[in-house]
JSON list of C-alpha atoms and ligand atoms in Angstrom, two decimals:
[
{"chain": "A", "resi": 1, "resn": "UNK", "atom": "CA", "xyz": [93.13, 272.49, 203.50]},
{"chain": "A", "resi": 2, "resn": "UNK", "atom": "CA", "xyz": [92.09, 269.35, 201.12]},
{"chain": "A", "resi": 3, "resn": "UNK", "atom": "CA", "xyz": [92.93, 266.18, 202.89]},
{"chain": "A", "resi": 4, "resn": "UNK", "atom": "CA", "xyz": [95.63, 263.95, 201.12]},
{"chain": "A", "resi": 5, "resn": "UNK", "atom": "CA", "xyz": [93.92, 261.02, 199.39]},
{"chain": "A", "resi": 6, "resn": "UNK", "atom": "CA", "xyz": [95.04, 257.49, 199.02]},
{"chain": "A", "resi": 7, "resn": "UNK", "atom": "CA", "xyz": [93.94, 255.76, 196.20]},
{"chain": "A", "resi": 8, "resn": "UNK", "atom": "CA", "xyz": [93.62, 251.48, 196.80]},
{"chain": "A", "resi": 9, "resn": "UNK", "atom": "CA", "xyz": [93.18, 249.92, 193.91]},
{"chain": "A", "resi": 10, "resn": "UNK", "atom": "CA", "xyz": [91.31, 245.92, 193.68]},
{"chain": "A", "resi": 11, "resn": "UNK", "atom": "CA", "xyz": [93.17, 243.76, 190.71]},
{"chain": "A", "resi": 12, "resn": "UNK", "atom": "CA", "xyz": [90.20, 241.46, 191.32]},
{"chain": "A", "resi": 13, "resn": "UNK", "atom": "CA", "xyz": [87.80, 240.71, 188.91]},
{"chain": "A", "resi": 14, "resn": "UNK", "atom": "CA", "xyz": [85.30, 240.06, 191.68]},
{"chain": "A", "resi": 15, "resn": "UNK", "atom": "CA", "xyz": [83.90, 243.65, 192.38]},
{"chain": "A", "resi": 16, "resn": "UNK", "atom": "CA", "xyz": [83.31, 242.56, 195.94]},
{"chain": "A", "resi": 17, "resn": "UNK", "atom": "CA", "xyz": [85.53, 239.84, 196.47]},
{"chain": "A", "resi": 18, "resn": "UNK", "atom": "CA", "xyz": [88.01, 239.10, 198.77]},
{"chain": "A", "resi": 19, "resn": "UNK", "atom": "CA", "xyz": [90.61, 241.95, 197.73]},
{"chain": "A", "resi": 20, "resn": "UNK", "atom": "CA", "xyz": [87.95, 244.94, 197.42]},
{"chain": "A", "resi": 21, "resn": "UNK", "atom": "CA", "xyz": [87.07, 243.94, 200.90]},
{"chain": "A", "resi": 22, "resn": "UNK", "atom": "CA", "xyz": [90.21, 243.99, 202.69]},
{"chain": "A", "resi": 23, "resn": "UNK", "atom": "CA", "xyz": [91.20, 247.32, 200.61]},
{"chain": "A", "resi": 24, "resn": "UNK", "atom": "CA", "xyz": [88.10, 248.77, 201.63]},
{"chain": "A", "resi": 25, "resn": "UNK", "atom": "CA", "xyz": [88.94, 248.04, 205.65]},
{"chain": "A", "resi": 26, "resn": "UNK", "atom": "CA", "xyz": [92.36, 249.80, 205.08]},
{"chain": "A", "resi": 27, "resn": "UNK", "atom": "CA", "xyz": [90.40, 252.95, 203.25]},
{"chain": "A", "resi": 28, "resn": "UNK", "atom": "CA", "xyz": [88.64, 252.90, 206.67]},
{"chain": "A", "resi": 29, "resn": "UNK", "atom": "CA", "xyz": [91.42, 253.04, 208.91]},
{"chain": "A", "resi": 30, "resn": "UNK", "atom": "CA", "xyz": [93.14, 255.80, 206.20]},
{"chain": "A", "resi": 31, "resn": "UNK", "atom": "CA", "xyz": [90.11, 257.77, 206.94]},
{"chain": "A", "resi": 32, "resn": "UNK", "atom": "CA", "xyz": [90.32, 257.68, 210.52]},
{"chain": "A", "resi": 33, "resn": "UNK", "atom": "CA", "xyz": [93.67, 259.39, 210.62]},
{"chain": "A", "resi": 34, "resn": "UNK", "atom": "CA", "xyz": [91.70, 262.29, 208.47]},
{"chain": "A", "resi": 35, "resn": "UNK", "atom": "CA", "xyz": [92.86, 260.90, 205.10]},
{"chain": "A", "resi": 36, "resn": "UNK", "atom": "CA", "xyz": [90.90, 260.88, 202.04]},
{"chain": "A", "resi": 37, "resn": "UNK", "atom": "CA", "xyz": [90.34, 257.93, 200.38]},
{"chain": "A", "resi": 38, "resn": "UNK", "atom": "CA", "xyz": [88.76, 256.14, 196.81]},
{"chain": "A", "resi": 39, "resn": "UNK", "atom": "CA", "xyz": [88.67, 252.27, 196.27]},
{"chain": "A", "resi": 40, "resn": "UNK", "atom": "CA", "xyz": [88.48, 251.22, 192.51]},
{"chain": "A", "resi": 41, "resn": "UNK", "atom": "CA", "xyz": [88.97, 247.79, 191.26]},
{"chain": "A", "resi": 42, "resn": "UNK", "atom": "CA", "xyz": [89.41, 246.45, 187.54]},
{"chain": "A", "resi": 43, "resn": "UNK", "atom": "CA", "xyz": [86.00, 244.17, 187.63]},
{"chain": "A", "resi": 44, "resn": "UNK", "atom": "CA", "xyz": [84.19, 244.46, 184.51]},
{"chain": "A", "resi": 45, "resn": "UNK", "atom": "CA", "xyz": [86.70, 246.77, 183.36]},
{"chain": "A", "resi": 46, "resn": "UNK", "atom": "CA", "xyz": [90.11, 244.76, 181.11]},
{"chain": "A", "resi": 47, "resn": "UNK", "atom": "CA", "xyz": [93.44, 246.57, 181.11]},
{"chain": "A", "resi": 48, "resn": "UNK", "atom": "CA", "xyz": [95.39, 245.77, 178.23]},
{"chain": "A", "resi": 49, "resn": "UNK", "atom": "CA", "xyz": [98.94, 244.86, 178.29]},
{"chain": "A", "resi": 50, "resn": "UNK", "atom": "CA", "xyz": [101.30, 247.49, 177.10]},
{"chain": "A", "resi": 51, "resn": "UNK", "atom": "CA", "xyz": [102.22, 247.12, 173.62]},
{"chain": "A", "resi": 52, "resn": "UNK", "atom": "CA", "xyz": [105.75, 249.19, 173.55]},
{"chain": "A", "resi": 53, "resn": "UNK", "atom": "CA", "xyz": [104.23, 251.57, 170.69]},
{"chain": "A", "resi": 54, "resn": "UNK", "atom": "CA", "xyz": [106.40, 253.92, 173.05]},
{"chain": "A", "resi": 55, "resn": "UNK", "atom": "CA", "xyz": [104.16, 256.78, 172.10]},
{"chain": "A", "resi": 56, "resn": "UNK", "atom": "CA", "xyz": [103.40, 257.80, 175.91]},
{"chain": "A", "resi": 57, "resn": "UNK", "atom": "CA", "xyz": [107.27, 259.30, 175.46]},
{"chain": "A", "resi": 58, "resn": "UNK", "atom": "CA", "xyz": [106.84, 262.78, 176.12]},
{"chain": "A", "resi": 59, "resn": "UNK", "atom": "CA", "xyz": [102.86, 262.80, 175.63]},
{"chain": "A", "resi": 60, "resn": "UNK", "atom": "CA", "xyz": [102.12, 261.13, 178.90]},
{"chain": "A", "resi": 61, "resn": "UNK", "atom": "CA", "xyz": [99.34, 259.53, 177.63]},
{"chain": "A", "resi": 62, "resn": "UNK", "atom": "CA", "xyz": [98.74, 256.04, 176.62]},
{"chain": "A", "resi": 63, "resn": "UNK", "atom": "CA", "xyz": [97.60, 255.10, 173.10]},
{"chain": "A", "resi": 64, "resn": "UNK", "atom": "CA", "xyz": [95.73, 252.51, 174.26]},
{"chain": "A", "resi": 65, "resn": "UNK", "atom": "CA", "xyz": [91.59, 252.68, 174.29]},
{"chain": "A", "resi": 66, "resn": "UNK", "atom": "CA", "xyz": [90.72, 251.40, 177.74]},
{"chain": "A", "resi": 67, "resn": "UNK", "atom": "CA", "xyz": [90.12, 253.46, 181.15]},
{"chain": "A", "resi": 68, "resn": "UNK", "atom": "CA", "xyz": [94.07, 253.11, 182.07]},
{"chain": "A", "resi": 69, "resn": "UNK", "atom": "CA", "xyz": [94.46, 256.87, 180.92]},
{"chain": "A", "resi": 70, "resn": "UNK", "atom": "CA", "xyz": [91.62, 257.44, 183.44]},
{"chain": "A", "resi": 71, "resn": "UNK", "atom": "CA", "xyz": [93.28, 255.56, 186.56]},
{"chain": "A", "resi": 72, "resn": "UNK", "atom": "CA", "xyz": [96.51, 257.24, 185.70]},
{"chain": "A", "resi": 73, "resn": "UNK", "atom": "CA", "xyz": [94.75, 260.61, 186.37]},
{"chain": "A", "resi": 74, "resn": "UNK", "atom": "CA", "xyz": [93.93, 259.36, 189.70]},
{"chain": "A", "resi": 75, "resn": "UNK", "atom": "CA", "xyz": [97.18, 257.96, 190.77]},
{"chain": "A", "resi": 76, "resn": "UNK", "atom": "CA", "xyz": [98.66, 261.09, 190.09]},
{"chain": "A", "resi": 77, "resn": "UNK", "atom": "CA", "xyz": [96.34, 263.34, 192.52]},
{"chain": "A", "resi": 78, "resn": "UNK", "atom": "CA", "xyz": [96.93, 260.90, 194.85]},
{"chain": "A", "resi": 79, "resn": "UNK", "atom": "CA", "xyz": [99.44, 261.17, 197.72]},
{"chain": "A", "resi": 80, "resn": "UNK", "atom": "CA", "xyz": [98.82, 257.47, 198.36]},
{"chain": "A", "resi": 81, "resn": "UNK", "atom": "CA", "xyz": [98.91, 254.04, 196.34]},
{"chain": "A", "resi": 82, "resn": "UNK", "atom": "CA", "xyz": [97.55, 250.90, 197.86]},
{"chain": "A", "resi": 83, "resn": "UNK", "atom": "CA", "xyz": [97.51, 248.00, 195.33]},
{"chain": "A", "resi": 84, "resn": "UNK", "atom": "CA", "xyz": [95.58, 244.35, 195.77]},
{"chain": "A", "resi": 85, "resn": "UNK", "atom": "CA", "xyz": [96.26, 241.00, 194.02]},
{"chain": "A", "resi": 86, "resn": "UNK", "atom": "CA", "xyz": [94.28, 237.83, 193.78]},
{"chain": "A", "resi": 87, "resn": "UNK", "atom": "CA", "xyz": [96.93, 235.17, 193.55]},
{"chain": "A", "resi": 88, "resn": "UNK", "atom": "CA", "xyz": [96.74, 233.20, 190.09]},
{"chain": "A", "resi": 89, "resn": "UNK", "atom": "CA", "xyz": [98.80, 230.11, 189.65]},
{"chain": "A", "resi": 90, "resn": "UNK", "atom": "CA", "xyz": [101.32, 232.11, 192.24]},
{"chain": "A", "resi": 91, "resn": "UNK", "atom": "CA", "xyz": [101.18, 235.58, 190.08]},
{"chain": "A", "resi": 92, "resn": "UNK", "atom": "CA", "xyz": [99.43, 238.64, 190.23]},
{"chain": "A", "resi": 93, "resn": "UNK", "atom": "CA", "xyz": [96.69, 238.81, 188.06]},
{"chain": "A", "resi": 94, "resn": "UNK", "atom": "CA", "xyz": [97.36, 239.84, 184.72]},
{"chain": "A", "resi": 95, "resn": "UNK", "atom": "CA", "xyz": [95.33, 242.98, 184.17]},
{"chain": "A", "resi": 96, "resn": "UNK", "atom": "CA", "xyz": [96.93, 244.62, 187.59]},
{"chain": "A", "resi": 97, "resn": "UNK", "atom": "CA", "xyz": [99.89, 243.78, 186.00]},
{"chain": "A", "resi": 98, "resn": "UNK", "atom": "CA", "xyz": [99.08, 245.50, 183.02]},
{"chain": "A", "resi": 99, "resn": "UNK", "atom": "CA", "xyz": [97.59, 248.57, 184.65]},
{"chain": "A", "resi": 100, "resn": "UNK", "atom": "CA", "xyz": [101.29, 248.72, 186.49]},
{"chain": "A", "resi": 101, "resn": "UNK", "atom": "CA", "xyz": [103.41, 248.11, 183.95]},
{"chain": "A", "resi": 102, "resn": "UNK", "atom": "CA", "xyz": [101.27, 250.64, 181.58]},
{"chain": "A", "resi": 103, "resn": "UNK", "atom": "CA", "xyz": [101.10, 253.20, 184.52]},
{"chain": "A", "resi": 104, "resn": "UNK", "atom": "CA", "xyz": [105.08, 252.79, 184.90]},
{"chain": "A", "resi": 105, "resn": "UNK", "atom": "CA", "xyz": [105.96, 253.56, 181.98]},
{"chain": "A", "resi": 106, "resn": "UNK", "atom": "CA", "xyz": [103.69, 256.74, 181.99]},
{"chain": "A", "resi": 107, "resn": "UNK", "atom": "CA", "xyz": [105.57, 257.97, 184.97]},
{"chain": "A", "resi": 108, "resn": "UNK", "atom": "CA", "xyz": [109.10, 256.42, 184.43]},
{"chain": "A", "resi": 109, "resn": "UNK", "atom": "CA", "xyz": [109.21, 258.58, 180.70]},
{"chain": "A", "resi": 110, "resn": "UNK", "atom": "CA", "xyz": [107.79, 261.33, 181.62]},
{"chain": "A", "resi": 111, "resn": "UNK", "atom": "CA", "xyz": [107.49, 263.28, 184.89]},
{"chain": "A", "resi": 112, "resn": "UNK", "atom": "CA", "xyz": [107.85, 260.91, 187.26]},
{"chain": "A", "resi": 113, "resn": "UNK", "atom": "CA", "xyz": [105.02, 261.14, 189.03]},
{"chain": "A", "resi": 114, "resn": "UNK", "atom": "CA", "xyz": [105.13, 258.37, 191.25]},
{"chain": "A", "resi": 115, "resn": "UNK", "atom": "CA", "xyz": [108.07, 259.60, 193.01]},
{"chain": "A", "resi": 116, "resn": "UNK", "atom": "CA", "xyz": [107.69, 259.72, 196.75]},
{"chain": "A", "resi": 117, "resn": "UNK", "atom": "CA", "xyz": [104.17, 258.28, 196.94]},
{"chain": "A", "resi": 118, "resn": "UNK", "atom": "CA", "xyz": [103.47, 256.24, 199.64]},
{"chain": "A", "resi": 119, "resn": "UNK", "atom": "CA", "xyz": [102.13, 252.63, 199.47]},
{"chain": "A", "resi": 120, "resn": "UNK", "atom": "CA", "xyz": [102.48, 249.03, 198.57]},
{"chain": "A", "resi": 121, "resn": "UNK", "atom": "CA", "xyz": [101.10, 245.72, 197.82]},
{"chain": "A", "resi": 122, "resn": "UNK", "atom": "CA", "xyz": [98.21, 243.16, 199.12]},
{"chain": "A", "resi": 123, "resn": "UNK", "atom": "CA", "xyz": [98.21, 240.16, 198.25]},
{"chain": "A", "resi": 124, "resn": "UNK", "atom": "CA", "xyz": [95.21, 237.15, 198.67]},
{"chain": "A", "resi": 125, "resn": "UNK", "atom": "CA", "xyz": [95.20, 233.96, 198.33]},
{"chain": "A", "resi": 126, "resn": "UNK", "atom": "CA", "xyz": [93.34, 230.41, 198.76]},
{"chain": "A", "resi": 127, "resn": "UNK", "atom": "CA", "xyz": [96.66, 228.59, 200.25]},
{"chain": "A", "resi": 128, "resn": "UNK", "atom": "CA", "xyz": [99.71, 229.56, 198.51]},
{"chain": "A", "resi": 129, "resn": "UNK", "atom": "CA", "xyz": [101.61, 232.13, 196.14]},
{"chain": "A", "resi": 130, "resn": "UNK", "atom": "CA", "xyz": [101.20, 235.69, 198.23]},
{"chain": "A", "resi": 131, "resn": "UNK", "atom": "CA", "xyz": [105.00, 236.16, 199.00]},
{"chain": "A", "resi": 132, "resn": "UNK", "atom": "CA", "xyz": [105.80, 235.91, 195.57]},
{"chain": "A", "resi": 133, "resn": "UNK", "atom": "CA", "xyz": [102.85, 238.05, 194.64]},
{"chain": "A", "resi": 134, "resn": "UNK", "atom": "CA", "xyz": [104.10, 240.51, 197.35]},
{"chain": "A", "resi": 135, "resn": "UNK", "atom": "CA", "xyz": [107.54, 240.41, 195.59]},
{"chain": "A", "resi": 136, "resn": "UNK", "atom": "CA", "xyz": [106.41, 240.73, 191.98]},
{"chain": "A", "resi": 137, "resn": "UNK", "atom": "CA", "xyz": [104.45, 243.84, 192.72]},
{"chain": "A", "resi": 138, "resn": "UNK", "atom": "CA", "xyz": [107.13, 245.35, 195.00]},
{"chain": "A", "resi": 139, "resn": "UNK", "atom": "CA", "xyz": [109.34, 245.62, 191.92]},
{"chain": "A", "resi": 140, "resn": "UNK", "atom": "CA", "xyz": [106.66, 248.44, 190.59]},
{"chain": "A", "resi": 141, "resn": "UNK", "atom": "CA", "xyz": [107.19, 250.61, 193.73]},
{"chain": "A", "resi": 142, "resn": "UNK", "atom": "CA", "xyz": [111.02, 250.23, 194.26]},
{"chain": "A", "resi": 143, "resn": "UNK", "atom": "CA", "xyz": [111.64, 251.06, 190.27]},
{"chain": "A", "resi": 144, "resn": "UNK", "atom": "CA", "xyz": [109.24, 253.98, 190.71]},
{"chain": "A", "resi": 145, "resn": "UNK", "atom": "CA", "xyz": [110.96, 255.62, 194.19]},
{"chain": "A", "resi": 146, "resn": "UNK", "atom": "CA", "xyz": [107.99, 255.17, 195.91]},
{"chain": "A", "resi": 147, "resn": "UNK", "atom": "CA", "xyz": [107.93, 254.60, 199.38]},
{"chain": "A", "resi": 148, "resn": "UNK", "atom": "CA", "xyz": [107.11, 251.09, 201.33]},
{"chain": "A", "resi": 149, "resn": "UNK", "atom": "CA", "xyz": [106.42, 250.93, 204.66]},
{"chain": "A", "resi": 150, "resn": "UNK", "atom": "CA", "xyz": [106.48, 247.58, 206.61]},
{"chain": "A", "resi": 151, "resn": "UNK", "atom": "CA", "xyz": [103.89, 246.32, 209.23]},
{"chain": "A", "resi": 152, "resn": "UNK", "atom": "CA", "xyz": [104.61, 243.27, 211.38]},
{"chain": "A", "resi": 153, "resn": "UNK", "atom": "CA", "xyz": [104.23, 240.93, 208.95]},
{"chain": "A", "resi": 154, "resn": "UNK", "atom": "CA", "xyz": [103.85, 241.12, 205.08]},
{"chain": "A", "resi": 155, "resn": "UNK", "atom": "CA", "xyz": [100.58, 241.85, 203.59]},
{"chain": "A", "resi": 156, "resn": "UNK", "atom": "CA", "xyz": [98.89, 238.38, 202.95]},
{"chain": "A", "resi": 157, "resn": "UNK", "atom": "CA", "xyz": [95.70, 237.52, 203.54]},
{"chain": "A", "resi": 158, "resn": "UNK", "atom": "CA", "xyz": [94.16, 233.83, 203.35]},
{"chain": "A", "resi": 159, "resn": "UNK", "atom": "CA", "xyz": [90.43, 233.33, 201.43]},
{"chain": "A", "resi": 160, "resn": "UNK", "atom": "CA", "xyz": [88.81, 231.89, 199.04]},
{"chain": "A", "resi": 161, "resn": "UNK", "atom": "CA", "xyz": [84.95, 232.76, 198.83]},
{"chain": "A", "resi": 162, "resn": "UNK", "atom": "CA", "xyz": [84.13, 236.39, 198.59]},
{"chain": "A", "resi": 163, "resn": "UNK", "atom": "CA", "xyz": [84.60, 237.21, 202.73]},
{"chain": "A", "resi": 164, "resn": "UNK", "atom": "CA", "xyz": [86.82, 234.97, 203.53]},
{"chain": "A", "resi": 165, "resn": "UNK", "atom": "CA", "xyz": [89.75, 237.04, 203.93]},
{"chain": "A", "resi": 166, "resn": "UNK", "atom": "CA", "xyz": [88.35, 239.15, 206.52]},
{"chain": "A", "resi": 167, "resn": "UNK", "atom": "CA", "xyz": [88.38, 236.16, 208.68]},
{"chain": "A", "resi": 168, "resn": "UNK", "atom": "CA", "xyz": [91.94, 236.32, 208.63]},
{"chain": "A", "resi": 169, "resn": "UNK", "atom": "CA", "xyz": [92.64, 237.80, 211.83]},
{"chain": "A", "resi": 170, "resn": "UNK", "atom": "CA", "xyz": [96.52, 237.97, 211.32]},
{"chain": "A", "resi": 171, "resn": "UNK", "atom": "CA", "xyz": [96.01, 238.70, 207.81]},
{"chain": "A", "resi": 172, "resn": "UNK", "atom": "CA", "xyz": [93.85, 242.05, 208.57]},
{"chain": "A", "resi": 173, "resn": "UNK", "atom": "CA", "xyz": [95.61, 242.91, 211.56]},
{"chain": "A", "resi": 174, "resn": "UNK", "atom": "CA", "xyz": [98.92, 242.69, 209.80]},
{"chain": "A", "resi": 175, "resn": "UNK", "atom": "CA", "xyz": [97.21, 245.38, 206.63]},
{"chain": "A", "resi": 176, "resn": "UNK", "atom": "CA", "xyz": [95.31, 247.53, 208.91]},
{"chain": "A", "resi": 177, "resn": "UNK", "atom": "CA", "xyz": [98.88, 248.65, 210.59]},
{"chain": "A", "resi": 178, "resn": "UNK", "atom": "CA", "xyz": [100.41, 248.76, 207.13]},
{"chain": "A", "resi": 179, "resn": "UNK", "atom": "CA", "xyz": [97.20, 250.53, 206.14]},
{"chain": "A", "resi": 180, "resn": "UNK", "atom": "CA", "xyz": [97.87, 252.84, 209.04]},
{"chain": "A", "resi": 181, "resn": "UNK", "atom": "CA", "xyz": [101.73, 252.85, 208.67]},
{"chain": "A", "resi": 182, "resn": "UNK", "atom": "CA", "xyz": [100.96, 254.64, 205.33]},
{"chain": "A", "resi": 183, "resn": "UNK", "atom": "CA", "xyz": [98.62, 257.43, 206.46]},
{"chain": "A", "resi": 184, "resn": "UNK", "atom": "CA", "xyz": [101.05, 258.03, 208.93]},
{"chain": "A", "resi": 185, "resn": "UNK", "atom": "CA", "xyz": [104.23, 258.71, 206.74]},
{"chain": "A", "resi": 186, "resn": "UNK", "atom": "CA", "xyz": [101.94, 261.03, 204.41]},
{"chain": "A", "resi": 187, "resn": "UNK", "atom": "CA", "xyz": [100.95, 263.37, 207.40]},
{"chain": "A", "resi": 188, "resn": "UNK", "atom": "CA", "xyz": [104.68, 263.47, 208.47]},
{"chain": "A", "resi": 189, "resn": "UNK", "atom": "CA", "xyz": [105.75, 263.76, 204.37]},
{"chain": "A", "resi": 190, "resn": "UNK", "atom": "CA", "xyz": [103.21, 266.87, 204.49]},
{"chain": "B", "resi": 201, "resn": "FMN", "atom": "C1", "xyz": [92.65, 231.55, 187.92]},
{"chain": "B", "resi": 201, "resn": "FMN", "atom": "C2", "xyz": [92.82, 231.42, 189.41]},
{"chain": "B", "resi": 201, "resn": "FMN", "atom": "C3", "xyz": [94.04, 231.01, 189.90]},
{"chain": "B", "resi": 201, "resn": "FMN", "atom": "C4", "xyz": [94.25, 230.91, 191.29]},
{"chain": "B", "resi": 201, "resn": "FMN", "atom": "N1", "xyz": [95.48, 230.55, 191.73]},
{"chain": "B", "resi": 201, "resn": "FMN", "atom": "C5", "xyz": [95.70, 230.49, 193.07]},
{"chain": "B", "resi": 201, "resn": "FMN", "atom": "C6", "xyz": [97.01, 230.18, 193.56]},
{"chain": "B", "resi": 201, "resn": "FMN", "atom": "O1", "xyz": [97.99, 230.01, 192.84]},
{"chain": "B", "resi": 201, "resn": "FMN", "atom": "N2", "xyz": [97.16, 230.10, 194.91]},
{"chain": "B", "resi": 201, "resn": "FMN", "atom": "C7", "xyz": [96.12, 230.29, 195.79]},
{"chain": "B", "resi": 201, "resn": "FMN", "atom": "O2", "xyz": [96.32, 230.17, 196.97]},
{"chain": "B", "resi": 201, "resn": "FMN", "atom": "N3", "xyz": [94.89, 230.63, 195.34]},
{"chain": "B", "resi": 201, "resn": "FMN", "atom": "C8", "xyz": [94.66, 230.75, 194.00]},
{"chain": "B", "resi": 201, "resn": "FMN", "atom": "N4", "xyz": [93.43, 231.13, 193.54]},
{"chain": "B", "resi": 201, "resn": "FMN", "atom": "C9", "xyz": [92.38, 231.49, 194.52]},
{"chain": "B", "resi": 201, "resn": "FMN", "atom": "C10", "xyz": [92.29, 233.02, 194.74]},
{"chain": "B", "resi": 201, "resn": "FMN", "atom": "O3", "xyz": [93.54, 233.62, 194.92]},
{"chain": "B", "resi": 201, "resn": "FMN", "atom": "C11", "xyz": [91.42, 233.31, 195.97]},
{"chain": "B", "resi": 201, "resn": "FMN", "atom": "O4", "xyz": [90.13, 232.77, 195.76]},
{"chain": "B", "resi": 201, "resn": "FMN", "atom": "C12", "xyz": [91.30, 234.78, 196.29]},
{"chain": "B", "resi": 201, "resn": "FMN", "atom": "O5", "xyz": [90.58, 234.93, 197.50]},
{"chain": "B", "resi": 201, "resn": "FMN", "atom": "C13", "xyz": [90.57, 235.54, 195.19]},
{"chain": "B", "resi": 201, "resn": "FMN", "atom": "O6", "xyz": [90.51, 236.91, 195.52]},
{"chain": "B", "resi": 201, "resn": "FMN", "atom": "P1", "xyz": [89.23, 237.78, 195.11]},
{"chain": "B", "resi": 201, "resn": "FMN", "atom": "O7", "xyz": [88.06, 237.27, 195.92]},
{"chain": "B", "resi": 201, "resn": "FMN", "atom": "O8", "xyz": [89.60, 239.17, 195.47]},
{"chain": "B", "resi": 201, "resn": "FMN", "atom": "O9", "xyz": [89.03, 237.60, 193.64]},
{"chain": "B", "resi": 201, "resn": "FMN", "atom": "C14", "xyz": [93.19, 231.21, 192.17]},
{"chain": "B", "resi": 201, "resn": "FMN", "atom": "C15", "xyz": [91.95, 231.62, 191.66]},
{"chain": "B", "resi": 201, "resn": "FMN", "atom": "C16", "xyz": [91.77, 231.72, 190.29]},
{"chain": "B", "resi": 201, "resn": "FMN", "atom": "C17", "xyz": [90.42, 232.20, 189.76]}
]
């Protein structure tokens, strides 16, 4: 039988900055406990906001021309969602935003497809803002009846230059269990 996959997906636009890297230690750990796993991020690749042209009602697809039709697709063969924030001026950034709010919508109209995945939200940050972060994106999964779990503390990780964040030994020992917290509610969801 096909493995589950977990998709974990880098708001950054720094293809291998600090969020890419810490995602990519969590698809690691997914794949030790015999998940499958992709890591995409949104460098070099703009999602555009939603403009309410409402026309994803009943088509499930978006009338927008950028890849977020594309993502979508992979969301919904996944069994798992994973998705990472750089902090901006104590937000997420904007295009994650956009790719959530775009992919909600998708779902929330349509078939629901996000129902009872499994996931949640990584934040990183130079010094401050990755609570809030944590809480704005939270909002996507709760709305969407997908399922959190915790670790032992939230998922915030501390960085600045590209690397930096894997220095965070708190930081990446706190994901990895959420990382591994999530693998291990899809094998019992199976
Ligand atoms: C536009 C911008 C705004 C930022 N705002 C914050 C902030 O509010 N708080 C903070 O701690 N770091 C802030 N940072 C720093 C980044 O969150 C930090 O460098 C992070 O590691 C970037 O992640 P990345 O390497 O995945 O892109 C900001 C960086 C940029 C480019």
């Amino acid at each position: 039988m096909k493995p589950e996959k977990v998709l974990l997906i880098s708001g950054s636009p720094r293809k291998d900055g600090n969020t890419a890297l810490v995602l990519e230690r969590c698809a690691d750990r997914l794949e030790e406990l015999g998940l499958e796993t992709e890591v995409i991020g949104l460098a070099g690749r703009p999602v555009a906001s939603c403009v309410a042209c409402y026309k994803c009602l009943g088509s499930g697809i978006c009338s927008l021309d950028d890849d977020l039709n594309e993502i979508a697709g992979k969301i919904r063969a996944a069994r798992g969602l994973i998705v990472g924030s750089p902090v901006y001026f104590g937000t997420a950034r904007g295009d994650l935003l956009n790719l959530l709010q775009r992919v909600g919508m998708l779902s929330y109209n349509n078939d629901k497809f996000l129902s009872w995945k499994v996931g949640g939200p990584v934040a990183v940050n130079r010094r401050g803002g990755a609570t809030s972060v944590i809480q704005e994106l939270l909002m996507f999964f709760f709305i969407n009846e997908m399922i959190v779990p915790g670790s032992t503390y939230w998922n915030i990780l501390y960085g600045k230059k590209p690397g930096e964040a894997l220095q965070d030994g708190e930081g990446m020992t706190t994901l990895l269990r959420f990382a591994e917290n999530v693998g291990k509610i899809i094998l019992r969801l199976k």
